[in-house]
Amino acid sequence: FRFKDSLAEDLRRADLVISHAGAGSCLETLEKGKPLVVVINEKLMDNHQLELAKQLHRDGHVLCCNCSTLVETLQSMDLSTLKPFPPGQPEKFALFLDKVVGFQ
């Protein structure tokens, strides 16, 4: 599908997610604890998706490929090598923001 209001139900049922490297898609999938194969769109200008995908791959959280290597990646992947993504800590950000704004 091209767009869907919520992926929550699809993610809940998924054994593996194959996605573009958009921040929302990657983080939502990783927060649900699902293995993720990120397919990089190399044609994007100022490719922030590439930067995110490479960092998540370096950190061991995702497998990374492009369209031409997707089949090979799926055939050779070892999902047991993926590391769980650490949970967010929004309370730390809130404390930081309070200090910056002057609420503390």
PDB file of C-alpha atoms in Angstrom:
ATOM      1  CA  PHE A   1       0.000   0.000   0.000  1.00  0.00           C
ATOM      2  CA  ARG A   2       1.136   3.560  -0.639  1.00  0.00           C
ATOM      3  CA  PHE A   3      -0.316   5.130   2.511  1.00  0.00           C
ATOM      4  CA  LYS A   4      -2.185   3.878   5.531  1.00  0.00           C
ATOM      5  CA  ASP A   5      -3.355   5.822   8.595  1.00  0.00           C
ATOM      6  CA  SER A   6      -1.872   3.288  11.005  1.00  0.00           C
ATOM      7  CA  LEU A   7       0.488   0.369  10.641  1.00  0.00           C
ATOM      8  CA  ALA A   8      -0.064  -0.816  14.210  1.00  0.00           C
ATOM      9  CA  GLU A   9      -2.126  -3.894  13.327  1.00  0.00           C
ATOM     10  CA  ASP A  10       0.149  -4.850  10.427  1.00  0.00           C
ATOM     11  CA  LEU A  11       3.214  -4.503  12.653  1.00  0.00           C
ATOM     12  CA  ARG A  12       1.612  -6.548  15.411  1.00  0.00           C
ATOM     13  CA  ARG A  13       1.047  -9.451  13.006  1.00  0.00           C
ATOM     14  CA  ALA A  14       4.362  -9.179  11.131  1.00  0.00           C
ATOM     15  CA  ASP A  15       7.240 -11.615  11.486  1.00  0.00           C
ATOM     16  CA  LEU A  16       9.472  -9.398   9.313  1.00  0.00           C
ATOM     17  CA  VAL A  17       9.080  -5.847   8.022  1.00  0.00           C
ATOM     18  CA  ILE A  18      10.555  -4.586   4.760  1.00  0.00           C
ATOM     19  CA  SER A  19      10.395  -0.808   4.557  1.00  0.00           C
ATOM     20  CA  HIS A  20      11.894   2.320   3.135  1.00  0.00           C
ATOM     21  CA  ALA A  21      14.229   4.169   5.491  1.00  0.00           C
ATOM     22  CA  GLY A  22      11.803   6.832   6.680  1.00  0.00           C
ATOM     23  CA  ALA A  23      12.382   7.696  10.328  1.00  0.00           C
ATOM     24  CA  GLY A  24       8.775   7.076  11.365  1.00  0.00           C
ATOM     25  CA  SER A  25       8.584   3.686   9.661  1.00  0.00           C
ATOM     26  CA  CYS A  26      11.928   2.536  11.061  1.00  0.00           C
ATOM     27  CA  LEU A  27      11.361   3.702  14.613  1.00  0.00           C
ATOM     28  CA  GLU A  28       7.796   2.430  14.851  1.00  0.00           C
ATOM     29  CA  THR A  29       8.893  -1.002  13.614  1.00  0.00           C
ATOM     30  CA  LEU A  30      11.925  -1.180  15.922  1.00  0.00           C
ATOM     31  CA  GLU A  31       9.898  -0.015  18.936  1.00  0.00           C
ATOM     32  CA  LYS A  32       7.533  -2.947  18.295  1.00  0.00           C
ATOM     33  CA  GLY A  33      10.539  -5.308  18.399  1.00  0.00           C
ATOM     34  CA  LYS A  34      10.111  -6.517  14.828  1.00  0.00           C
ATOM     35  CA  PRO A  35      13.055  -7.432  12.584  1.00  0.00           C
ATOM     36  CA  LEU A  36      13.492  -4.838   9.866  1.00  0.00           C
ATOM     37  CA  VAL A  37      15.023  -4.861   6.401  1.00  0.00           C
ATOM     38  CA  VAL A  38      15.506  -1.292   5.232  1.00  0.00           C
ATOM     39  CA  VAL A  39      15.523  -0.704   1.467  1.00  0.00           C
ATOM     40  CA  ILE A  40      17.344   2.507   0.650  1.00  0.00           C
ATOM     41  CA  ASN A  41      16.063   4.772  -2.116  1.00  0.00           C
ATOM     42  CA  GLU A  42      19.363   5.927  -3.585  1.00  0.00           C
ATOM     43  CA  LYS A  43      17.658   8.458  -5.885  1.00  0.00           C
ATOM     44  CA  LEU A  44      16.593  10.846  -3.108  1.00  0.00           C
ATOM     45  CA  MET A  45      18.365  14.185  -2.930  1.00  0.00           C
ATOM     46  CA  ASP A  46      19.947  15.101   0.437  1.00  0.00           C
ATOM     47  CA  ASN A  47      19.354  11.505   1.400  1.00  0.00           C
ATOM     48  CA  HIS A  48      18.670  11.592   5.146  1.00  0.00           C
ATOM     49  CA  GLN A  49      17.102   8.133   4.783  1.00  0.00           C
ATOM     50  CA  LEU A  50      20.481   6.759   3.758  1.00  0.00           C
ATOM     51  CA  GLU A  51      22.127   8.287   6.822  1.00  0.00           C
ATOM     52  CA  LEU A  52      19.498   6.837   9.170  1.00  0.00           C
ATOM     53  CA  ALA A  53      19.596   3.390   7.556  1.00  0.00           C
ATOM     54  CA  LYS A  54      23.387   3.216   7.685  1.00  0.00           C
ATOM     55  CA  GLN A  55      23.484   4.238  11.350  1.00  0.00           C
ATOM     56  CA  LEU A  56      20.794   1.752  12.359  1.00  0.00           C
ATOM     57  CA  HIS A  57      22.707  -0.914  10.413  1.00  0.00           C
ATOM     58  CA  ARG A  58      26.042   0.012  12.033  1.00  0.00           C
ATOM     59  CA  ASP A  59      24.351  -0.223  15.435  1.00  0.00           C
ATOM     60  CA  GLY A  60      23.098  -3.707  14.523  1.00  0.00           C
ATOM     61  CA  HIS A  61      19.363  -2.948  14.616  1.00  0.00           C
ATOM     62  CA  VAL A  62      18.436  -3.449  10.937  1.00  0.00           C
ATOM     63  CA  LEU A  63      19.517  -5.160   7.764  1.00  0.00           C
ATOM     64  CA  CYS A  64      20.113  -2.707   4.966  1.00  0.00           C
ATOM     65  CA  CYS A  65      20.017  -3.066   1.182  1.00  0.00           C
ATOM     66  CA  ASN A  66      18.864  -1.367  -1.996  1.00  0.00           C
ATOM     67  CA  CYS A  67      16.292  -2.556  -4.536  1.00  0.00           C
ATOM     68  CA  SER A  68      18.824  -4.493  -6.569  1.00  0.00           C
ATOM     69  CA  THR A  69      20.152  -6.414  -3.540  1.00  0.00           C
ATOM     70  CA  LEU A  70      16.845  -7.059  -1.729  1.00  0.00           C
ATOM     71  CA  VAL A  71      16.413 -10.668  -2.919  1.00  0.00           C
ATOM     72  CA  GLU A  72      20.004 -11.521  -2.037  1.00  0.00           C
ATOM     73  CA  THR A  73      19.587  -9.908   1.388  1.00  0.00           C
ATOM     74  CA  LEU A  74      16.427 -11.905   2.084  1.00  0.00           C
ATOM     75  CA  GLN A  75      18.069 -15.160   0.986  1.00  0.00           C
ATOM     76  CA  SER A  76      21.186 -14.692   3.117  1.00  0.00           C
ATOM     77  CA  MET A  77      19.829 -12.820   6.147  1.00  0.00           C
ATOM     78  CA  ASP A  78      20.391 -14.014   9.698  1.00  0.00           C
ATOM     79  CA  LEU A  79      17.853 -12.246  11.901  1.00  0.00           C
ATOM     80  CA  SER A  80      19.508 -13.578  15.041  1.00  0.00           C
ATOM     81  CA  THR A  81      22.313 -11.060  14.528  1.00  0.00           C
ATOM     82  CA  LEU A  82      19.960  -8.093  15.010  1.00  0.00           C
ATOM     83  CA  LYS A  83      20.145  -6.242  18.325  1.00  0.00           C
ATOM     84  CA  PRO A  84      16.992  -5.019  20.073  1.00  0.00           C
ATOM     85  CA  PHE A  85      16.381  -1.294  19.728  1.00  0.00           C
ATOM     86  CA  PRO A  86      16.561   0.437  23.125  1.00  0.00           C
ATOM     87  CA  PRO A  87      13.330   2.028  24.350  1.00  0.00           C
ATOM     88  CA  GLY A  88      12.974   5.799  24.148  1.00  0.00           C
ATOM     89  CA  GLN A  89      13.369   7.996  27.201  1.00  0.00           C
ATOM     90  CA  PRO A  90      10.964  10.902  26.652  1.00  0.00           C
ATOM     91  CA  GLU A  91      11.256  11.962  30.296  1.00  0.00           C
ATOM     92  CA  LYS A  92      14.943  12.833  29.753  1.00  0.00           C
ATOM     93  CA  PHE A  93      14.058  14.979  26.760  1.00  0.00           C
ATOM     94  CA  ALA A  94      11.309  16.709  28.750  1.00  0.00           C
ATOM     95  CA  LEU A  95      13.781  17.537  31.539  1.00  0.00           C
ATOM     96  CA  PHE A  96      16.278  18.859  28.993  1.00  0.00           C
ATOM     97  CA  LEU A  97      13.613  20.985  27.333  1.00  0.00           C
ATOM     98  CA  ASP A  98      12.463  22.357  30.708  1.00  0.00           C
ATOM     99  CA  LYS A  99      16.050  23.473  31.418  1.00  0.00           C
ATOM    100  CA  VAL A 100      16.466  25.078  27.988  1.00  0.00           C
ATOM    101  CA  VAL A 101      13.172  26.952  28.253  1.00  0.00           C
ATOM    102  CA  GLY A 102      13.856  27.918  31.862  1.00  0.00           C
ATOM    103  CA  PHE A 103      11.188  25.977  33.727  1.00  0.00           C
ATOM    104  CA  GLN A 104      13.746  24.590  36.187  1.00  0.00           C
TER     105      GLN A 104
END
